[in-house]
CSV table of C-alpha atoms in Angstrom, one decimal:
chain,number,residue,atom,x,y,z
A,1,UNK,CA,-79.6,-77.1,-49.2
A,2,UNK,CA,-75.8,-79.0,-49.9
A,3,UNK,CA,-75.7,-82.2,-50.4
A,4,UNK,CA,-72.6,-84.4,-50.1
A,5,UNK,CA,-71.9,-87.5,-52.8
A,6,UNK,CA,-73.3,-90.0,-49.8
A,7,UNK,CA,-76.2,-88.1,-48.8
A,8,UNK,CA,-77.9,-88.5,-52.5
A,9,UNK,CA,-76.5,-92.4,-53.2
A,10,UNK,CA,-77.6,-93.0,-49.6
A,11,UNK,CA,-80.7,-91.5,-50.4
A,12,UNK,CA,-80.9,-89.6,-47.2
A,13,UNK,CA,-83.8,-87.4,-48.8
A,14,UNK,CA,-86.5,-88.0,-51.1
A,15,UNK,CA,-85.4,-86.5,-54.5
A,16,UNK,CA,-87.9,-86.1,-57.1
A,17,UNK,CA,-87.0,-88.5,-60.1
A,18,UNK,CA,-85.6,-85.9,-61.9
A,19,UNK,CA,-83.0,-85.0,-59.6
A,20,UNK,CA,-82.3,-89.1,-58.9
A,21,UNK,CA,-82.0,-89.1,-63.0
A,22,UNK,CA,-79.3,-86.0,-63.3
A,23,UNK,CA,-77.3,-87.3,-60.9
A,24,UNK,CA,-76.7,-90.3,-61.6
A,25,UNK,CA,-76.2,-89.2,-65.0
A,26,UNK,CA,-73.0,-86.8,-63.6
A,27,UNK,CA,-71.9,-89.8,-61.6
A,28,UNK,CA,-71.8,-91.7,-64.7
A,29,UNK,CA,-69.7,-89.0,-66.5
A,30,UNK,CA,-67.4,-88.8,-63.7
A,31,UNK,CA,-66.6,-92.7,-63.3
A,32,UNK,CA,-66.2,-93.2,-67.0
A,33,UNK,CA,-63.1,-95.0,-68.1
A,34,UNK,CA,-62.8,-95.0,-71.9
A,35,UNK,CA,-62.6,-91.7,-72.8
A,36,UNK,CA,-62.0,-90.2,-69.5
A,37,UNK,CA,-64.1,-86.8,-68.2
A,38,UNK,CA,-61.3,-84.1,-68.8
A,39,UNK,CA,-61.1,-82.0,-65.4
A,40,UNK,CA,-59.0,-84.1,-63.7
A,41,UNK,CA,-59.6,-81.9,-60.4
A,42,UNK,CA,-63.2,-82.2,-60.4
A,43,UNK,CA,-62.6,-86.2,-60.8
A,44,UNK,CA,-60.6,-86.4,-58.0
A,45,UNK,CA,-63.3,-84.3,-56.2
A,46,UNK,CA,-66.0,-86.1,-57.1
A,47,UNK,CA,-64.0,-89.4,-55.9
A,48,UNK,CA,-63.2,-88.2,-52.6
A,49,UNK,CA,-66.5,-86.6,-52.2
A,50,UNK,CA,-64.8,-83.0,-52.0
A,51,UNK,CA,-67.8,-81.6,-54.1
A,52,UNK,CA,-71.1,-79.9,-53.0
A,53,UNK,CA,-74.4,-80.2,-54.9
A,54,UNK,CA,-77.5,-78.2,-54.9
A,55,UNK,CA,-80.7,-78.5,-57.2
A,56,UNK,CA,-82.7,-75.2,-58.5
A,57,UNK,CA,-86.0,-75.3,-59.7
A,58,UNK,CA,-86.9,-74.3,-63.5
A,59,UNK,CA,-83.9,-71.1,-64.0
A,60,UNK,CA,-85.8,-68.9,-65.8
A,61,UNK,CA,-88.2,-68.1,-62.4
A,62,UNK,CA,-87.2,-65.7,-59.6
A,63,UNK,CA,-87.2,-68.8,-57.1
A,64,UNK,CA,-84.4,-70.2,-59.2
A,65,UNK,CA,-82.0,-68.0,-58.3
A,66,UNK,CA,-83.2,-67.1,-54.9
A,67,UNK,CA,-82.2,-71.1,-54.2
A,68,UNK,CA,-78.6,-70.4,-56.3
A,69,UNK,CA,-78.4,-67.3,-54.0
A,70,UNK,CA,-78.4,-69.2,-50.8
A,71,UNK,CA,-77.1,-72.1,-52.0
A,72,UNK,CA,-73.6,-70.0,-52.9
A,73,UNK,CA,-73.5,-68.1,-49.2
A,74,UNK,CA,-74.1,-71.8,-47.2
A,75,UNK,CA,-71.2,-72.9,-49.9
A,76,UNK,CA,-68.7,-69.8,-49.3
A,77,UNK,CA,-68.7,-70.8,-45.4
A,78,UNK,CA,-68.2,-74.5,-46.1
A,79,UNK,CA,-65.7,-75.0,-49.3
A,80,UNK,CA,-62.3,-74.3,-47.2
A,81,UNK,CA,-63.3,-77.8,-45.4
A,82,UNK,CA,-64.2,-79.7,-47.9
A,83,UNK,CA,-61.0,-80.5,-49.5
A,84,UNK,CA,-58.1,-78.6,-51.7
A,85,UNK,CA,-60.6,-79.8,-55.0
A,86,UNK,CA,-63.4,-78.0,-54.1
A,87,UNK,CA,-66.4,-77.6,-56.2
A,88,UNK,CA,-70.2,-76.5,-56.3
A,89,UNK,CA,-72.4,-78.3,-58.6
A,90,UNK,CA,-75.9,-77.3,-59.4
A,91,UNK,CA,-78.2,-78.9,-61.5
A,92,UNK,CA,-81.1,-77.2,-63.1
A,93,UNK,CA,-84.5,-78.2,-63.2
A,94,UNK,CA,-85.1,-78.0,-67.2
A,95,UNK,CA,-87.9,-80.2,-67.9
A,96,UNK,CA,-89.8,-77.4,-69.4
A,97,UNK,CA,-86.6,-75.8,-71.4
A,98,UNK,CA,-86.3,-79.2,-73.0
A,99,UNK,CA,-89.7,-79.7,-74.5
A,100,UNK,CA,-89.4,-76.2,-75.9
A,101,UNK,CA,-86.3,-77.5,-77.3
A,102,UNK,CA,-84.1,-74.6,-76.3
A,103,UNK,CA,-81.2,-73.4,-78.1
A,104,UNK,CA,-77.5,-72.9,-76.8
A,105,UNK,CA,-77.4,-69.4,-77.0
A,106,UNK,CA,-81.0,-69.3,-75.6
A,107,UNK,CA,-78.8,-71.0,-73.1
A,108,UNK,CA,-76.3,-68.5,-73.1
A,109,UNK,CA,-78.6,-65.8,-72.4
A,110,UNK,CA,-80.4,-67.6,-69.4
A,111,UNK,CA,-77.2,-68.4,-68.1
A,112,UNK,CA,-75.8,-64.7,-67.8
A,113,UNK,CA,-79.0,-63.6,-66.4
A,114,UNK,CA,-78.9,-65.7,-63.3
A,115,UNK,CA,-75.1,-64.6,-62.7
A,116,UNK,CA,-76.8,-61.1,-63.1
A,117,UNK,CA,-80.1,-61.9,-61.2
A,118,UNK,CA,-78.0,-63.7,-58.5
A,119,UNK,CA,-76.0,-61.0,-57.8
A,120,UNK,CA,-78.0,-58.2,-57.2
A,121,UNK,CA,-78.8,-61.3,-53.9
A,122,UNK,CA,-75.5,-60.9,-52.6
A,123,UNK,CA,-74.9,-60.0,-48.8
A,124,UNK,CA,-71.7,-59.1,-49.0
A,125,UNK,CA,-69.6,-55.9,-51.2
A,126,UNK,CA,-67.8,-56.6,-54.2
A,127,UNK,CA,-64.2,-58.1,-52.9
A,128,UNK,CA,-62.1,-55.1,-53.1
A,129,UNK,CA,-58.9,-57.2,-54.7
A,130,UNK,CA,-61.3,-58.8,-57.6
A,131,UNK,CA,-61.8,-55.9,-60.8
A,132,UNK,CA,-64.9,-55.0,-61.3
A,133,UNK,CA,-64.5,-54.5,-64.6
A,134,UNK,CA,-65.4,-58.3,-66.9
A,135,UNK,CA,-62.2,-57.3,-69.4
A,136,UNK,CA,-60.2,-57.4,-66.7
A,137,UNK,CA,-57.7,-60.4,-66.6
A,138,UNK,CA,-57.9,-60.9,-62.8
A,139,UNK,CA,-61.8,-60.4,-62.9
A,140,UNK,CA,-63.8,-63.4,-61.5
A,141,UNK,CA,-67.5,-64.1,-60.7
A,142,UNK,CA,-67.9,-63.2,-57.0
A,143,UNK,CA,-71.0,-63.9,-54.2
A,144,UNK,CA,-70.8,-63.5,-50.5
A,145,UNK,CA,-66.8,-62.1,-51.1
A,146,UNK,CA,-65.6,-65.6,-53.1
A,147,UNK,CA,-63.9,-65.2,-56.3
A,148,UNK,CA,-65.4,-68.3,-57.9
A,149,UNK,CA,-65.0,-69.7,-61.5
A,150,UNK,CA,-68.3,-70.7,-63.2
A,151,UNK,CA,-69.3,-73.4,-65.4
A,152,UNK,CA,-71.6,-74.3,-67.3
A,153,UNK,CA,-72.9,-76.8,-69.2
A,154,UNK,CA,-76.3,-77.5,-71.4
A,155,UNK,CA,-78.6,-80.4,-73.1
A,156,UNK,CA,-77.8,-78.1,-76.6
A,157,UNK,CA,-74.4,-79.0,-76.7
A,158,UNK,CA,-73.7,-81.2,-79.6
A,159,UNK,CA,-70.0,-80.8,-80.5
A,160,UNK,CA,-68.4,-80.0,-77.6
A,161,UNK,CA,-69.1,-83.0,-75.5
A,162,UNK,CA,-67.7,-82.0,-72.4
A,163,UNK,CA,-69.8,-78.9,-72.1
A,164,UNK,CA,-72.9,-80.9,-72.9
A,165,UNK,CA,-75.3,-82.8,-69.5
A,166,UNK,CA,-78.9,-83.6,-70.1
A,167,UNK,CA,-80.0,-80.4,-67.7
A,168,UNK,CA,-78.5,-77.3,-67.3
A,169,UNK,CA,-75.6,-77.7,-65.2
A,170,UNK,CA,-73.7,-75.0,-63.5
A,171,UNK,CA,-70.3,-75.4,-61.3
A,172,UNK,CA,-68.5,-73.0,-59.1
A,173,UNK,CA,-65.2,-73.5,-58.5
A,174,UNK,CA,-63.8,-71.4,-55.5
A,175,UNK,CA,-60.3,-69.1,-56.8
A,176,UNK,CA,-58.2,-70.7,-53.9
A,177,UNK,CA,-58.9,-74.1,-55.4
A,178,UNK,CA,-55.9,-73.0,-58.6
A,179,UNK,CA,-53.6,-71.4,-56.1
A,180,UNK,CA,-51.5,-74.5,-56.9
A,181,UNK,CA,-53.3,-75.3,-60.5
A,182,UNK,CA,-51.7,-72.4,-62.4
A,183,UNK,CA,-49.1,-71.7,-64.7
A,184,UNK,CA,-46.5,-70.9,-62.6
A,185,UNK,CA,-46.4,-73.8,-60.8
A,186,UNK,CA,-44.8,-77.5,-62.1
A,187,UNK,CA,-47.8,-79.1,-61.2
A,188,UNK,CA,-50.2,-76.5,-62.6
A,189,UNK,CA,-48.5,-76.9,-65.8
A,190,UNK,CA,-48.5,-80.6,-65.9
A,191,UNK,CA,-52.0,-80.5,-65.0
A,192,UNK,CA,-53.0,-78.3,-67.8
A,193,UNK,CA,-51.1,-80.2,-70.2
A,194,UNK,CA,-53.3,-83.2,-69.2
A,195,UNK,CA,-56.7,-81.7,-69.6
A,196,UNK,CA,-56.0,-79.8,-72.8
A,197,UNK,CA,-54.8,-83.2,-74.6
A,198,UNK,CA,-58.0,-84.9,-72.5
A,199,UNK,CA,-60.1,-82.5,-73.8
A,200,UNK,CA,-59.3,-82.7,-77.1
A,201,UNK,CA,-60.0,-86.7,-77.3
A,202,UNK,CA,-63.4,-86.3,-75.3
A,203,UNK,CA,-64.5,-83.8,-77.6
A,204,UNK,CA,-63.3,-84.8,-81.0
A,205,UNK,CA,-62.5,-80.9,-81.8
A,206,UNK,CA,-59.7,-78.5,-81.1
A,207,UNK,CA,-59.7,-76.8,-77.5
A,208,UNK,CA,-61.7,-73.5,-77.5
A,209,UNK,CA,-59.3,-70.4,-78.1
A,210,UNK,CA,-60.7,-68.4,-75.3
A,211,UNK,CA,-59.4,-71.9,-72.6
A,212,UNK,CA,-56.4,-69.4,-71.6
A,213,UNK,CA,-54.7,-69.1,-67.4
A,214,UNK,CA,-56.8,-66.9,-65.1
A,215,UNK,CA,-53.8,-63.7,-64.8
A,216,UNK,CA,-52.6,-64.0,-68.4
A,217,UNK,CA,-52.8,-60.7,-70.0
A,218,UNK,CA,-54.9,-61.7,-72.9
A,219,UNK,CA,-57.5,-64.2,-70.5
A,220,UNK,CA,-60.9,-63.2,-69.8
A,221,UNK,CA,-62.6,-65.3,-67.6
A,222,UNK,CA,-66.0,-64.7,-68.4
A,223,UNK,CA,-65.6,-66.3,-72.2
A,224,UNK,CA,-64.5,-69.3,-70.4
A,225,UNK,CA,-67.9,-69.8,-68.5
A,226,UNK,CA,-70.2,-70.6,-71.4
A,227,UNK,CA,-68.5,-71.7,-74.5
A,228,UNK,CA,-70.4,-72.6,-77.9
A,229,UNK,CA,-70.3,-75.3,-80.4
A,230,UNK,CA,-68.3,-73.6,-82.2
A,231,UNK,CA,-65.0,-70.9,-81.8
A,232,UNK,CA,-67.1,-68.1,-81.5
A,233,UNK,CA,-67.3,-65.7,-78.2
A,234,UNK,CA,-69.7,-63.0,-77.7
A,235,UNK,CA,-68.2,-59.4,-78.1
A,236,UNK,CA,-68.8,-57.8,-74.6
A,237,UNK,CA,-69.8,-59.5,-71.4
A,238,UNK,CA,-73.3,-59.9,-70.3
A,239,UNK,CA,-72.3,-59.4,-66.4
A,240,UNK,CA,-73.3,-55.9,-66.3
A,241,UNK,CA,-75.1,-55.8,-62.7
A,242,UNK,CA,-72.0,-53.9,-61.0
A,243,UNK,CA,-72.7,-51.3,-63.3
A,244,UNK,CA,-76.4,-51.3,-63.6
A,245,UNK,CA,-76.8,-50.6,-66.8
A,246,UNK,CA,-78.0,-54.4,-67.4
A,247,UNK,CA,-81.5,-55.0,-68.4
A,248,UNK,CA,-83.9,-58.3,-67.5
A,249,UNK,CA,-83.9,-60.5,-70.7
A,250,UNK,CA,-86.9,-62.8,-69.7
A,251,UNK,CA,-90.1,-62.2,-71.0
């Protein structure tokens, strides 16, 4: 189920604790002034209550992504009305992960494997305009026909502050949301010139090398999705459930 920014401070349902606890936690990174949150769009979502949220239990289990499933399809019918900065936010339930002090590219791995597990749910064919090959520069993430870019951040994340939350967090982003955020637009540029030099003061490091413009010739997506600590990518892209060839990591 979606929830809106009012429904949860409004505590229309009963949340467990831990759901109370991780949002308030993204509300807190969202209305902080000091060092500002560097995506100015999903600020100005979050302010306008233009984003969507959805809680998944523990992501390692089937159920997980049976919930991220649905929760993407009731999203895909819904974003075009929520406002032009649209955004899905899910948070994880990663009590368990925690305790057994999981790694970021344990991280990495889970994280791949829901995009994977998630899409052998999907309704809907593979849009016929979106690649479906990862090294493609116009590839994007897809579910129920929406090109959608995906986030994600974990409680590993030491050095890179602004991909680090106290669960695992993932955001989808619908395509249509950058058709005026892009490189060939004034705006776009300005825009991009604001979150770069805001994302170098939140983090303290220089901007990841694979942060490149979804089209460019030399942009691949899917190393902007999970980035590391560090500079490092991986060499090939774990999305491999168009092809089949991908094989369950979990135990």
């Amino acid at each position: 189920m979606l929830y809106t920014k009012e429904e949860i401070e409004n505590h229309v349902i009963d949340f467990d604790l831990w759901q109370h606890e991780v949002y308030e936690q993204f509300s807190s990174m969202m209305n902080q002034r000091g060092t500002p949150y560097p995506c100015v769009p999903g600020i100005q979502g979050f302010m306008k209550n233009m984003l969507r949220f959805g809680f998944v239990n523990d992501p390692r289990t089937d159920k997980s992504t049976d919930q991220l499933a649905g929760l993407l399809k009731e999203y895909g019918e819904i974003s075009r009305d929520t406002g032009n900065y649209a955004s899905l936010v899910i948070f994880c339930d990663t009590r368990a992960l925690l305790e057994e002090q999981t790694t970021i590219d344990q991280y990495e791995e889970l994280f791949w494997t829901m995009l994977n597990e998630t899409h052998k749910k999907d309704p809907a064919p593979w849009p016929e305009d979106i690649p479906r090959e990862p090294e493609d520069p116009a590839w994007e993430f897809c579910f129920n026909g929406e090109p959608y870019f995906a986030f994600c951040a974990t409680p590993a994340h030491e050095i890179r502050k602004s991909r680090r939350f106290p669960c695992l967090l993932l955001a989808f982003q619908p395509r249509w949301v950058f058709d005026e955020i892009n490189d060939s637009t004034p705006f776009g540029r300005k825009i991009k010139k604001v979150i770069r030099q805001r994302l170098v003061e939140y983090d303290g490091i220089p901007t990841h090398p694979a942060l490149k413009w979804y089209g460019q010739k030399d942009n691949h997506e899917w190393k902007q999705y999970f980035l590391k600590d560090d500079e490092s990518t991986l060499s090939k892209c774990p999305f491999t459930a168009l092809t089949n060839k991908w094989k369950s990591l979990r135990p």
